[in-house]
Coordinates of N, CA, C and O in Angstrom, one line a residue:
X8 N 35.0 150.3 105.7 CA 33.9 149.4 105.4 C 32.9 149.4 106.5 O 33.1 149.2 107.7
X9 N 31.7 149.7 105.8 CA 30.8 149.7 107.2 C 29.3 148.6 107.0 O 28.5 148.7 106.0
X10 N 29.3 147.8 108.0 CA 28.1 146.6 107.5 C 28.1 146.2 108.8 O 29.1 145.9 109.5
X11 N 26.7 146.3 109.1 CA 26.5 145.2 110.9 C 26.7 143.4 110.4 O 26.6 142.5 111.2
X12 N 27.2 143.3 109.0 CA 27.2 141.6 108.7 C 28.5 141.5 108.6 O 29.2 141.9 107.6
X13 N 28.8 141.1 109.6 CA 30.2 139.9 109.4 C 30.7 139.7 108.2 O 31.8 140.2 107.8
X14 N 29.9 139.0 107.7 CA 30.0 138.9 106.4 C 30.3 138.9 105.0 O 30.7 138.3 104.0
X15 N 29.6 140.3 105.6 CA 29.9 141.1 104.1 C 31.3 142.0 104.4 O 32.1 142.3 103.6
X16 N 31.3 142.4 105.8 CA 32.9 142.7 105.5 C 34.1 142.2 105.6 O 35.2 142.8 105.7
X17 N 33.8 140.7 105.6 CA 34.9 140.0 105.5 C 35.2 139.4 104.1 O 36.1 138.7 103.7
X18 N 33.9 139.9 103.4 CA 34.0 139.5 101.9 C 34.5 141.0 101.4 O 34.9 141.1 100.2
X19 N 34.5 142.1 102.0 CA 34.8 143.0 101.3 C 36.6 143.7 101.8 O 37.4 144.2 101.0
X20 N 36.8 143.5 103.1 CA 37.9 143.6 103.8 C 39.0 142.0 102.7 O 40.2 142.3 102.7
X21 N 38.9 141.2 102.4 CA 39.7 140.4 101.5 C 39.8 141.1 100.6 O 40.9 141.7 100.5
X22 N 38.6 141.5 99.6 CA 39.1 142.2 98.3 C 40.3 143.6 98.5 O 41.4 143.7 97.9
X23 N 39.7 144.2 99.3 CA 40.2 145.5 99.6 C 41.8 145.2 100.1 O 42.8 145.6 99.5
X24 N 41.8 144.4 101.1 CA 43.3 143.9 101.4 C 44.0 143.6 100.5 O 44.9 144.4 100.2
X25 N 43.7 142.3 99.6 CA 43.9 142.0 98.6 C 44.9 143.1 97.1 O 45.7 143.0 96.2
X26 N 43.8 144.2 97.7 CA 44.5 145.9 96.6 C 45.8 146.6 97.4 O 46.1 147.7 97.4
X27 N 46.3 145.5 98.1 CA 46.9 146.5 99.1 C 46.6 148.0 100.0 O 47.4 148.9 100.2
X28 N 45.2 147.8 100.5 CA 44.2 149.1 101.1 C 44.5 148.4 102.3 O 44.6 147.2 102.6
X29 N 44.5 149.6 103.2 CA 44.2 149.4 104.5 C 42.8 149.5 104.7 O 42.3 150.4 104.1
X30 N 41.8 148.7 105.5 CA 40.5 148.3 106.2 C 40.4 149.0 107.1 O 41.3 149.0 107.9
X31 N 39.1 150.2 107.5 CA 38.8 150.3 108.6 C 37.9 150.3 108.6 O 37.4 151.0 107.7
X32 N 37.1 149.3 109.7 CA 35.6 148.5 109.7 C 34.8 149.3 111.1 O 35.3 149.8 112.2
X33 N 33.5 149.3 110.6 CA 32.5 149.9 111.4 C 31.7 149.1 111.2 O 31.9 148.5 110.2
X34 N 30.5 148.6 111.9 CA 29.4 148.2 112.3 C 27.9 148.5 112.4 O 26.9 147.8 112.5
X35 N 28.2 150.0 112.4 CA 27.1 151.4 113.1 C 27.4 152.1 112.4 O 28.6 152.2 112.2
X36 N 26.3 153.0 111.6 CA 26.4 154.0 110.6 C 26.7 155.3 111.3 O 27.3 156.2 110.7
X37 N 26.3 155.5 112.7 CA 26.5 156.6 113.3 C 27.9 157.0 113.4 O 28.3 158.2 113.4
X38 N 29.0 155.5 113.4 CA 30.4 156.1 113.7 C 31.2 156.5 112.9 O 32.4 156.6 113.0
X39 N 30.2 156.7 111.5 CA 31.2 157.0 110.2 C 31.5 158.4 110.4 O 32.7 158.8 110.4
X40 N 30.5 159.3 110.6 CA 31.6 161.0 110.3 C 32.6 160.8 111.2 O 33.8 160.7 110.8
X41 N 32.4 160.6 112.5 CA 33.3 160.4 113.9 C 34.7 160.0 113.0 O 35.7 160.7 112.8
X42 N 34.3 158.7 112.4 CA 35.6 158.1 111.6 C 36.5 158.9 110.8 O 37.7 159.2 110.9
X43 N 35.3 159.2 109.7 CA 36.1 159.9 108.6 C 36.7 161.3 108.7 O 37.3 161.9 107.8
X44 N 36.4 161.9 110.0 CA 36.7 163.2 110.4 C 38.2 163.1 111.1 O 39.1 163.8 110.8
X45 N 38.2 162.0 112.0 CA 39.6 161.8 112.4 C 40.6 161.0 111.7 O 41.8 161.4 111.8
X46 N 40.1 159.5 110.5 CA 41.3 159.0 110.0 C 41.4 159.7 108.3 O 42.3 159.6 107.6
X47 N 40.1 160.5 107.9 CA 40.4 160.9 106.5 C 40.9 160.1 105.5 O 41.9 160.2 104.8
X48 N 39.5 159.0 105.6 CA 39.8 157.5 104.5 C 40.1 158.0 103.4 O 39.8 159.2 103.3
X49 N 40.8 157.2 102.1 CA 40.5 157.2 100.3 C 38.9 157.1 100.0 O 38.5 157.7 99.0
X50 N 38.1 156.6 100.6 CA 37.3 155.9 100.1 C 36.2 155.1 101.6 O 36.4 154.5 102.6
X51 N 35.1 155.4 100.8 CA 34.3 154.6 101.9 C 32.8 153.9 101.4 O 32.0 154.5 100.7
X52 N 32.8 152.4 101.8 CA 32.2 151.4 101.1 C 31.0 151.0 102.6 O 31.3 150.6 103.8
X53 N 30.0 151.2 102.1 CA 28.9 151.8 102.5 C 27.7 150.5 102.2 O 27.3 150.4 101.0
X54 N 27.2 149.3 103.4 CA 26.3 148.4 102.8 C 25.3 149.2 103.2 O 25.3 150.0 104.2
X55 N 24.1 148.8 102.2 CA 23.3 149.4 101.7 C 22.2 148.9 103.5 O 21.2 149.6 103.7
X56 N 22.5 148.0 104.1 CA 21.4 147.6 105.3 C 22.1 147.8 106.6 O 22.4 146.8 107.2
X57 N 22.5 149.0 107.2 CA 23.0 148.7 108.6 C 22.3 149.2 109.6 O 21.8 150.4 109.6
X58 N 22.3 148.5 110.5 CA 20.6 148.4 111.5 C 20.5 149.9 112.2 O 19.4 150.5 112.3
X59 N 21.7 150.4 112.7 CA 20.6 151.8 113.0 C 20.6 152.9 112.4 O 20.0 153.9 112.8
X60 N 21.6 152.7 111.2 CA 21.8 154.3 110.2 C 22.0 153.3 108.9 O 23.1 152.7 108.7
X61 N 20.8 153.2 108.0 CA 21.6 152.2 106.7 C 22.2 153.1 105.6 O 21.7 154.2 105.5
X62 N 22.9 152.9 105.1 CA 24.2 153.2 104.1 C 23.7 154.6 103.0 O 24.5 155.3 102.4
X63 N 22.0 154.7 102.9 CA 21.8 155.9 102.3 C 21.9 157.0 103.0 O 22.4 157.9 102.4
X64 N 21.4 157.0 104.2 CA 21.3 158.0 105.9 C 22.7 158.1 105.9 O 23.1 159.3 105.8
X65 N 23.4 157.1 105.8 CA 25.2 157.7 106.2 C 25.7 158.7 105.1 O 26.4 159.7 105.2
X66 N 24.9 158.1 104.1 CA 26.0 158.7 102.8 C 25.5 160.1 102.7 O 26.2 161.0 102.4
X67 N 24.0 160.2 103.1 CA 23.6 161.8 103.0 C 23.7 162.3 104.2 O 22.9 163.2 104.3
X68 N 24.1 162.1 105.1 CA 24.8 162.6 105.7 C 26.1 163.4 105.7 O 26.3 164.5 106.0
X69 N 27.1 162.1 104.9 CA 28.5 162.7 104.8 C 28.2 163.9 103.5 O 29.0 164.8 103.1
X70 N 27.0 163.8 103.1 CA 27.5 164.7 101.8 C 26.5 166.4 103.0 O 27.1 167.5 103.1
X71 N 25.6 166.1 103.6 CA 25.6 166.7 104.1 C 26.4 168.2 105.2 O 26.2 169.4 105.4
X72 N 27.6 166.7 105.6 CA 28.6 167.5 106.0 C 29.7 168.1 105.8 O 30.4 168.9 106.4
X73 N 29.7 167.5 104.4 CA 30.5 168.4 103.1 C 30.0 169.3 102.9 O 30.8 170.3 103.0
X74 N 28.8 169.6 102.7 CA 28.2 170.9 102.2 C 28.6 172.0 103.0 O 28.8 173.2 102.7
X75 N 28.5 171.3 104.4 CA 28.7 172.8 105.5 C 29.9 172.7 105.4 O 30.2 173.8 105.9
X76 N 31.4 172.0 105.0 CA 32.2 172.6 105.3 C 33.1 172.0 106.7 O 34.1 172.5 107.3
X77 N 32.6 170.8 107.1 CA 32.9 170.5 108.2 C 34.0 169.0 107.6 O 35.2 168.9 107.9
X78 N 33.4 168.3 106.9 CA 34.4 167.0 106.4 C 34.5 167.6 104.7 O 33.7 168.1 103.9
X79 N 35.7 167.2 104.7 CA 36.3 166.6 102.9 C 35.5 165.9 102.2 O 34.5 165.3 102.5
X80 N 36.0 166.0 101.2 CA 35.1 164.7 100.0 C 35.4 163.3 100.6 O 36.3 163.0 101.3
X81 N 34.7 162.8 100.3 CA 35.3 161.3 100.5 C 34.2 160.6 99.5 O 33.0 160.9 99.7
X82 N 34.6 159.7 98.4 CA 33.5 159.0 97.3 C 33.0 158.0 98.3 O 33.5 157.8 99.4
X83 N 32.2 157.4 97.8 CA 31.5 156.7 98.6 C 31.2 155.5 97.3 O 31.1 155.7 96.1
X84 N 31.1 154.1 97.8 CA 30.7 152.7 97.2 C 29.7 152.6 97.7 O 29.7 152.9 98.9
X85 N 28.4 152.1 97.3 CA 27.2 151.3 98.4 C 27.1 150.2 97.9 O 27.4 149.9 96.7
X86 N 26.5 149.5 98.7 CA 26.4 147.9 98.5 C 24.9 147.5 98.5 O 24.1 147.4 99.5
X87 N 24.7 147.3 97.3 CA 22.7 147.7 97.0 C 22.4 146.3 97.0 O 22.9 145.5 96.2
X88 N 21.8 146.1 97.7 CA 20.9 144.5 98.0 C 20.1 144.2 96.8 O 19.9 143.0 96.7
X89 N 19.6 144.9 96.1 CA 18.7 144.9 94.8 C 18.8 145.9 93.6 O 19.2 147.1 93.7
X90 N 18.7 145.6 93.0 CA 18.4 146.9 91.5 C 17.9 147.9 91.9 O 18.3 149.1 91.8
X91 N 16.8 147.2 92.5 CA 15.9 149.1 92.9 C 16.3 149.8 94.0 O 15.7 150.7 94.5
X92 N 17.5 149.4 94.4 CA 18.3 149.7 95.6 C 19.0 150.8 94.9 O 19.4 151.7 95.6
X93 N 19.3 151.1 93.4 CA 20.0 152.0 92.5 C 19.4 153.3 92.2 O 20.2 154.0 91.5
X94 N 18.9 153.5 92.3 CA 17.8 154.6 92.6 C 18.2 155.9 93.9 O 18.2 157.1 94.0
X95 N 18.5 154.6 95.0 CA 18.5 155.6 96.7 C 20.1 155.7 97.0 O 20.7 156.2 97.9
X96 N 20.8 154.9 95.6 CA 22.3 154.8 96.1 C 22.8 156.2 94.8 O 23.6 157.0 95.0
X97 N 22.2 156.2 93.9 CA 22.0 157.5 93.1 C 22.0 158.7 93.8 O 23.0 159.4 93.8
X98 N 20.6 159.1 94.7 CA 20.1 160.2 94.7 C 20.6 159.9 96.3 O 19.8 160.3 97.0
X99 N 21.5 159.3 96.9 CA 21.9 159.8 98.1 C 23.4 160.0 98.0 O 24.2 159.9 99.0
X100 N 23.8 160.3 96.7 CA 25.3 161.1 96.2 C 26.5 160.0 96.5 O 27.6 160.3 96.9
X101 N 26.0 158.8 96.3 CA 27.3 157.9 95.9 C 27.8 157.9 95.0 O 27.0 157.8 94.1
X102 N 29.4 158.0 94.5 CA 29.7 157.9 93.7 C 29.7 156.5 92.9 O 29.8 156.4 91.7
X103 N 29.5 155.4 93.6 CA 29.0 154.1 93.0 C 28.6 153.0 94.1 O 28.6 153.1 95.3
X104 N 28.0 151.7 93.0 CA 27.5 151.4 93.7 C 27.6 149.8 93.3 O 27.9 149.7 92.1
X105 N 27.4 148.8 93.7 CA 27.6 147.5 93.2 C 26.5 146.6 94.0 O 26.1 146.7 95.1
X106 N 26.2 145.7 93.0 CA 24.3 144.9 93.4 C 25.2 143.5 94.1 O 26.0 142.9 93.5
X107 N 24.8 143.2 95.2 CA 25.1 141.8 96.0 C 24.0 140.9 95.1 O 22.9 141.2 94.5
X108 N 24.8 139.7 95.3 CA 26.1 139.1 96.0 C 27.1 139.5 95.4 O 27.0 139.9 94.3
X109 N 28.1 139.4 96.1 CA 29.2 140.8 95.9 C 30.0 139.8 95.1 O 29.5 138.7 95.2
X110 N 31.1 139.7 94.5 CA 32.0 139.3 94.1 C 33.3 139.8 93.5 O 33.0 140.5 92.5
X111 N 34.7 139.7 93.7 CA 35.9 140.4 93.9 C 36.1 140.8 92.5 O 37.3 141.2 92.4
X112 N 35.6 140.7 91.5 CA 36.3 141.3 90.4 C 35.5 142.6 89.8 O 35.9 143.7 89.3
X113 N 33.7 142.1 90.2 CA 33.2 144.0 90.1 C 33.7 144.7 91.9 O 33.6 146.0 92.0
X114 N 33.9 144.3 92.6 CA 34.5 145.0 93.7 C 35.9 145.7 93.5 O 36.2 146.9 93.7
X115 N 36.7 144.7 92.9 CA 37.6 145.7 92.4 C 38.0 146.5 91.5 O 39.2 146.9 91.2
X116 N 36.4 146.8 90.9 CA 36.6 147.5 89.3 C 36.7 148.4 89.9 O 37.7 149.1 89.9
X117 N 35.0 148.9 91.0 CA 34.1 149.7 91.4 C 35.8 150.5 92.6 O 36.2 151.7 92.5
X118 N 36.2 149.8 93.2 CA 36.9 150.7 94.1 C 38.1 151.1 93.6 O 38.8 152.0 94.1
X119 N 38.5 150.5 92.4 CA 39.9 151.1 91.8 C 38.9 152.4 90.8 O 39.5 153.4 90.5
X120 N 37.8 152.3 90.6 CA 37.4 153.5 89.5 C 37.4 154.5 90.8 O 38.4 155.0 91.1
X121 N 36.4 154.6 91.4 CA 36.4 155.4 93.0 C 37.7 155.8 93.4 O 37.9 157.0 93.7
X122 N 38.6 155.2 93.4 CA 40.1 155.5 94.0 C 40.6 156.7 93.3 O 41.0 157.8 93.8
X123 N 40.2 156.2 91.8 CA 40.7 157.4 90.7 C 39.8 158.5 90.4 O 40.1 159.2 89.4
X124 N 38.9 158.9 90.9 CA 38.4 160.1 91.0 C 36.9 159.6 90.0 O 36.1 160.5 89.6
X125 N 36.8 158.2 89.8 CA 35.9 158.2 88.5 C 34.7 157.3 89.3 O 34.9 156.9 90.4
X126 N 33.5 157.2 88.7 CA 32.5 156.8 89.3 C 32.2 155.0 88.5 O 32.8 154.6 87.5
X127 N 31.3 154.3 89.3 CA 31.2 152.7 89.2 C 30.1 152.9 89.2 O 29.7 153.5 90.2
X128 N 29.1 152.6 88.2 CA 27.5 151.9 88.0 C 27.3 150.1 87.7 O 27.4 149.6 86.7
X129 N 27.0 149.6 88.7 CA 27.3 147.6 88.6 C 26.1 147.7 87.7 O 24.9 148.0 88.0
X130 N 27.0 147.2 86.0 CA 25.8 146.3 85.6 C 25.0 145.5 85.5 O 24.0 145.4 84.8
X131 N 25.6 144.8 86.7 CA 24.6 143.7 87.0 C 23.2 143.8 87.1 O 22.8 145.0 87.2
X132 N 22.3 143.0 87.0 CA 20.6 143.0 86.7 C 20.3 144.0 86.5 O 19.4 144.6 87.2
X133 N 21.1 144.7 85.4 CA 20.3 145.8 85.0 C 19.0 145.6 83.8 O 18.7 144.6 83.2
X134 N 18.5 146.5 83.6 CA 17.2 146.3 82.5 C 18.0 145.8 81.0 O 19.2 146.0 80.7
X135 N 17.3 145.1 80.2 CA 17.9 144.8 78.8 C 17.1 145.8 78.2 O 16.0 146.1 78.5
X136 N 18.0 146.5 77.0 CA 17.5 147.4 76.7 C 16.9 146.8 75.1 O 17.3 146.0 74.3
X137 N 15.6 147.9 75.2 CA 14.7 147.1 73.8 C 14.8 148.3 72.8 O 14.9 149.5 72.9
X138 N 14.7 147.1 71.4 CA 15.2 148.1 70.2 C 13.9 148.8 69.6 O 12.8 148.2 69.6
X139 N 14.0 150.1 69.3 CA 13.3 150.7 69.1 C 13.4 151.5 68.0 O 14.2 152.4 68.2
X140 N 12.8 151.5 66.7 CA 13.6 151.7 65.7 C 12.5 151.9 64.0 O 11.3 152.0 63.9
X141 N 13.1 151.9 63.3 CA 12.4 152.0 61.9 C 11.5 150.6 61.5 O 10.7 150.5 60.5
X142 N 11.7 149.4 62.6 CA 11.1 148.0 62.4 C 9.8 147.8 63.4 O 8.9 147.0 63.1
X143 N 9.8 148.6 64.3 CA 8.6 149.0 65.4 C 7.5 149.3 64.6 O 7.4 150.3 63.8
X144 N 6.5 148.4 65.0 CA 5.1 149.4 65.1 C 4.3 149.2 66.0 O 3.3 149.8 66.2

């Protein structure tokens, strides 16, 4: 779990504990490859605001250093402060992503789908979709 807020990973370190997962917490976006190179997490949950590398910079990163060859897969969760936050948590190769304020039962949908090889889109505030149809003009 990586977030400079207290916070949020102690709201997210409950859930995750909670699944019986072991926690390992970062603060700084910079010390995630460091991390994931030496403990080779299940999974890494990525808030979307951390002050000197925020959670898109990390994630394209790690996919970055997939690419070369250097780290393993590892899916990635981000923690999108807003809707339009869905967009940069997309196109910086998370496999999901869930809209704060966070709460433990889409947390634990999103990290048990992630766990299993499957991807999490949080419906939350998403657009309502309008009918469009033979009754339109």
């Amino acid at each position: 779990m990586v977030s400079d807020s207290a916070s949020v990973r102690n709201q997210a370190a409950s859930v995750l504990g909670g699944m019986g997962l072991s926690v390992m917490e970062a603060d700084a976006g910079h010390e995630v490859t460091s991390l994931i190179a030496t403990r080779k997490p299940s999974l890494v949950v990525l808030d979307m605001q951390i002050g000197n590398m925020g959670g898109v910079a990390v994630c394209m990163d790690l996919r970055l250093e997939e690419s070369a060859g250097r780290l393993g897969h590892v899916p990635v969760l981000m923690l999108c402060d807003r809707r339009a936050d869905v967009f940069l948590a997309r196109r910086s190769g998370a496999e999901g992503w869930v809209i704060k304020p966070l709460d433990p039962i889409r947390l634990r949908r999103a990290v048990s789908a992630l766990l299993n090889a499957l991807t999490y889109h949080d419906p939350s505030y998403g657009p309502v979709p309008a009918a469009a149809g033979a009754g339109a003009q």
